[in-house]
């Protein structure tokens, strides 16, 4: 079927948030073969779009060329020169994306934007009189935007991508995968309130590799994280730090080969989810009820303290612990993590 409709999709944000858009856009394209999507996002995230027919990555540099209102206007003009946009799906609904969609609306294009459900999330995370109820997932909220534009989008749980072969540059570091299960360990997140104490996570790592049953690959990014993971790998030679060593495309191939990923409520949970890799996710200040569980992931693999009345205290983990003791993370035992990993692999 020939392409008759071109949809502009915007999500100018962090890697994990962008990764969650991919299953939805793939589903839209599968159910609407006449549609093409032009996906405007961070210039560094192009590898997420690879291998999906009719999904066109359009890089945005909001800290450089596309900074501020003049830059966003340049972005609008650049898109308009290259593509005839029929409608806009704003999956971000922040000031930048509102400005971009306004330019298209003034040009006569239909626009739909995500409803983030702020009232429900506020009730879920407030200090007093919490309403501890699951909110509509972010994945479903994305899907609703496309439905507003009259497109079919019925979400399932099937992996978006099949496992990818490992490039030679990766194999030179990891070696070939044999019968030994590979476990990814991604201990970091943007905020401390979303991170399990590294010393306790080290205990879980030691338990997993003590008899040589599992190969553990350490994931992270940024100079400080790379340094900490290299130190950890030096103490545990059966673990390999892959942090900062590969491109995003290479890292995705590596993630696709994992048997389990251990992750905080952060990007690596969402990257692993694209390949159907089970994730043992560790939750502290945030909660799966806020709608950010990885695509297709089971909540039974989530590790969290369920009897703390202060949880969750934040949607994104960006608020300091008002108790001051980070009990939501400190009370989690390392064996709670290792037991779930072992149960998944078995």
XYZ file of C-alpha atoms in Angstrom:
346
model
C 0.000 0.000 0.000
C 1.289 3.441 -0.893
C 2.027 5.953 1.856
C -0.802 8.479 2.021
C -0.327 9.968 5.502
C 2.770 11.359 7.192
C 2.622 11.873 10.948
C 5.139 14.006 12.799
C 5.908 12.608 16.265
C 7.843 14.587 18.880
C 9.503 13.374 22.084
C 12.451 15.613 22.930
C 13.599 13.955 26.123
C 15.699 11.364 27.942
C 16.638 8.006 26.470
C 14.259 5.918 28.593
C 11.246 8.061 27.745
C 12.092 7.912 24.064
C 12.580 4.133 24.191
C 8.997 3.781 25.448
C 7.680 5.470 22.304
C 9.190 2.824 20.018
C 6.751 -0.062 20.706
C 3.835 2.306 20.157
C 5.128 3.755 16.891
C 5.920 0.240 15.647
C 2.353 -0.849 16.460
C 0.877 2.183 14.691
C 2.907 1.436 11.579
C 1.970 -2.266 11.662
C -1.754 -1.486 11.914
C -1.747 1.458 9.504
C 0.332 0.475 6.452
C -0.508 3.726 4.655
C 1.208 5.767 7.397
C 4.779 7.030 7.656
C 6.137 8.522 10.893
C 8.752 11.274 11.064
C 10.149 10.977 14.584
C 11.763 14.116 15.990
C 13.904 13.395 19.024
C 17.363 13.829 20.516
C 20.046 13.663 17.827
C 21.817 10.843 19.712
C 18.924 8.349 19.765
C 18.737 7.378 16.098
C 19.697 3.742 16.764
C 16.332 3.201 18.459
C 14.561 3.615 15.128
C 16.749 1.247 13.108
C 14.971 -1.639 11.407
C 11.411 -0.288 11.564
C 10.024 0.326 8.061
C 8.431 3.752 7.489
C 9.848 5.143 10.744
C 12.109 8.068 9.836
C 14.478 9.451 12.466
C 14.743 13.267 12.379
C 17.482 14.529 14.731
C 16.870 17.555 16.931
C 19.629 19.483 18.703
C 17.780 21.549 21.303
C 21.025 22.622 22.973
C 22.563 23.800 19.716
C 21.005 24.461 16.323
C 17.429 24.118 17.595
C 17.799 25.975 20.883
C 15.124 28.447 21.919
C 12.148 29.669 19.895
C 14.270 30.688 16.863
C 15.901 27.255 16.843
C 12.577 25.459 17.128
C 11.288 27.540 14.235
C 14.318 26.427 12.226
C 13.410 22.846 13.144
C 9.836 23.401 11.959
C 11.042 24.895 8.682
C 13.533 22.106 8.117
C 10.885 19.414 8.652
C 8.384 21.245 6.445
C 10.871 21.560 3.589
C 11.603 17.827 3.579
C 8.183 16.321 4.320
C 4.521 17.109 3.801
C 3.237 16.627 7.342
C -0.445 15.675 7.654
C -0.764 15.648 11.457
C 1.315 16.007 14.620
C 1.457 13.653 17.616
C 3.059 15.394 20.597
C 4.184 12.619 22.975
C 5.998 15.041 25.260
C 3.674 17.984 25.920
C 6.282 20.347 27.331
C 7.165 23.895 26.310
C 9.491 22.902 23.439
C 7.087 20.411 21.899
C 4.182 22.818 22.375
C 6.055 25.472 20.416
C 6.809 23.057 17.575
C 3.238 21.806 17.378
C 1.935 25.375 17.454
C 3.906 26.167 14.305
C 2.249 23.209 12.595
C -1.182 24.069 13.961
C -0.850 27.582 12.541
C -0.022 25.903 9.242
C -3.380 24.129 9.425
C -2.237 20.691 10.620
C -4.263 18.623 13.130
C -2.493 18.115 16.461
C -2.924 15.624 19.309
C -0.967 15.688 22.571
C -0.404 13.289 25.453
C -2.462 13.629 28.622
C 0.087 12.902 31.345
C -2.526 12.278 34.026
C -0.955 14.708 36.441
C -3.861 14.720 38.910
C -3.766 10.970 39.413
C 0.020 10.942 39.777
C -0.156 13.782 42.289
C -2.636 11.795 44.380
C -0.389 8.738 44.130
C 2.739 10.531 45.357
C 1.467 13.076 47.874
C 2.684 12.775 51.456
C -0.742 12.523 53.102
C -3.878 10.616 52.017
C -2.232 8.806 49.132
C -4.448 7.146 46.545
C -2.398 4.015 45.857
C -3.926 3.022 42.548
C -2.280 2.095 39.230
C -2.288 4.927 36.719
C -2.672 4.492 32.979
C 0.695 3.361 31.660
C 2.845 5.749 29.661
C 2.782 3.244 26.793
C -1.014 3.389 26.705
C -0.994 7.194 26.997
C 1.225 7.334 23.910
C -1.162 5.015 22.078
C -4.108 7.247 22.962
C -2.469 10.180 21.170
C -2.419 8.271 17.889
C -6.016 7.182 18.366
C -6.981 10.851 18.715
C -5.644 11.269 15.183
C -7.886 8.454 13.944
C -5.171 5.798 13.729
C -5.467 2.199 14.853
C -3.199 1.242 17.761
C -3.934 -1.813 19.895
C -0.974 -2.471 22.152
C 0.219 -5.960 22.989
C 3.337 -7.177 24.783
C 5.377 -8.751 21.992
C 9.032 -7.666 21.710
C 9.665 -4.913 19.192
C 12.947 -6.380 17.964
C 14.554 -9.796 17.661
C 17.995 -10.346 19.216
C 20.785 -8.773 17.197
C 24.141 -10.377 16.360
C 27.066 -9.015 18.319
C 29.508 -6.845 16.337
C 33.154 -7.882 16.371
C 34.057 -4.853 18.502
C 31.676 -6.076 21.199
C 32.802 -9.705 20.972
C 36.381 -8.568 21.521
C 35.304 -7.365 24.975
C 32.650 -9.894 26.003
C 33.721 -13.013 24.168
C 31.188 -15.227 22.425
C 28.062 -16.207 24.291
C 27.917 -19.909 25.151
C 25.671 -21.797 27.548
C 26.486 -19.454 30.423
C 23.545 -17.074 31.006
C 24.301 -13.388 30.621
C 22.970 -11.002 33.250
C 23.078 -7.246 32.704
C 23.531 -5.032 35.739
C 22.701 -1.320 35.391
C 23.020 0.222 38.863
C 22.618 3.904 38.070
C 19.746 6.341 37.587
C 19.422 10.096 37.231
C 18.479 10.607 40.885
C 19.780 9.019 44.079
C 16.234 8.227 45.204
C 16.007 5.756 42.300
C 19.337 4.009 42.989
C 19.912 0.932 45.119
C 23.046 1.403 47.277
C 26.034 0.264 45.242
C 27.596 -1.578 48.190
C 24.474 -3.730 48.533
C 24.245 -4.255 44.805
C 27.840 -5.460 44.932
C 26.690 -8.163 47.352
C 24.106 -9.293 44.794
C 26.802 -9.299 42.108
C 29.119 -11.410 44.281
C 26.344 -13.945 44.879
C 25.562 -14.259 41.177
C 29.116 -14.917 40.046
C 30.481 -16.894 43.007
C 30.157 -20.319 41.360
C 30.686 -19.197 37.771
C 27.084 -19.884 36.771
C 26.412 -16.416 35.353
C 28.328 -13.871 33.309
C 27.509 -10.361 34.539
C 27.881 -7.338 32.265
C 27.980 -3.916 33.917
C 26.150 -1.056 32.145
C 26.447 2.674 32.716
C 27.475 5.925 31.096
C 29.353 9.082 31.940
C 32.828 9.438 33.378
C 31.935 8.883 37.041
C 29.793 5.823 36.373
C 32.419 4.268 34.108
C 35.077 4.720 36.808
C 32.923 3.072 39.484
C 32.014 0.137 37.256
C 35.628 -0.388 36.204
C 36.589 -0.560 39.885
C 33.818 -3.081 40.481
C 34.934 -5.229 37.556
C 38.508 -5.144 38.864
C 37.317 -6.691 42.134
C 35.200 -9.297 40.349
C 36.985 -10.597 37.237
C 33.943 -12.684 36.246
C 32.102 -9.406 35.661
C 32.802 -7.246 32.611
C 32.254 -3.502 32.508
C 30.879 -2.456 29.134
C 30.165 1.087 30.296
C 31.299 3.795 27.910
C 32.899 1.326 25.492
C 30.313 1.088 22.729
C 27.978 3.099 20.548
C 24.265 2.998 21.334
C 23.736 0.653 18.391
C 26.387 -1.749 19.717
C 25.039 -1.536 23.246
C 21.535 -2.379 22.017
C 22.890 -5.478 20.291
C 24.539 -6.498 23.547
C 21.379 -5.885 25.581
C 19.415 -7.997 23.107
C 21.587 -10.999 23.966
C 20.991 -10.820 27.730
C 18.992 -13.442 29.588
C 18.074 -10.972 32.360
C 18.684 -7.287 33.018
C 18.892 -5.874 36.550
C 17.982 -2.207 36.360
C 16.712 0.681 38.384
C 13.649 2.630 37.216
C 15.773 3.999 34.384
C 16.639 3.774 30.700
C 18.166 0.289 30.686
C 14.855 -1.201 31.814
C 13.199 0.290 28.734
C 15.999 -0.642 26.337
C 15.902 -4.279 27.476
C 12.125 -4.287 27.135
C 12.376 -3.566 23.409
C 13.960 -7.009 22.975
C 11.721 -8.895 25.375
C 14.564 -9.325 27.888
C 13.083 -9.904 31.376
C 14.017 -7.090 33.751
C 14.444 -7.337 37.501
C 13.620 -3.713 38.219
C 14.435 -2.083 41.560
C 12.062 0.629 42.781
C 12.552 3.103 45.626
C 10.989 6.564 45.687
C 9.131 5.805 42.459
C 6.566 3.066 41.872
C 5.331 0.966 38.937
C 1.856 2.380 39.623
C 2.970 5.722 38.125
C 2.928 4.050 34.706
C 6.618 3.726 33.860
C 7.040 -0.044 34.058
C 8.973 -1.339 31.060
C 6.971 -2.385 27.998
C 5.794 -5.982 28.334
C 7.460 -6.426 31.730
C 5.792 -8.303 34.566
C 5.391 -6.510 37.875
C 6.214 -9.803 39.619
C 9.864 -9.138 38.687
C 9.833 -5.724 40.371
C 11.772 -5.489 43.639
C 10.307 -3.009 46.088
C 9.312 -2.449 49.707
C 5.525 -2.564 49.658
C 4.701 -1.721 53.280
C 6.194 1.774 53.438
C 3.310 4.231 53.584
C 5.535 7.047 52.255
C 6.042 5.242 48.916
C 5.891 6.504 46.276
C 6.963 10.037 47.114
C 7.804 11.083 43.567
C 6.820 10.344 39.987
C 10.352 10.778 38.634
C 12.496 10.332 41.747
C 13.586 13.970 41.713
C 12.412 14.865 45.239
C 14.620 14.360 48.316
C 13.635 11.700 50.855
C 11.640 13.507 53.545
C 12.413 10.692 56.035
C 16.117 11.182 55.403
C 16.983 7.468 55.566
C 16.033 6.244 52.065
C 14.299 3.271 53.646
C 12.587 2.390 50.364
C 15.981 1.357 48.982
C 17.978 0.617 52.141
C 15.488 -1.992 53.356
C 15.715 -4.068 50.169
C 17.921 -7.117 50.711
C 20.405 -8.124 47.991
C 18.976 -11.652 47.961
C 15.603 -10.253 46.879
C 17.304 -9.278 43.644
C 19.349 -12.437 43.139
C 16.394 -14.711 43.856
C 14.347 -13.099 41.096
C 17.246 -13.359 38.639
C 17.675 -17.056 39.398
C 13.933 -17.733 39.146
C 13.752 -16.076 35.710
C 16.696 -18.017 34.307
C 15.449 -21.311 35.702
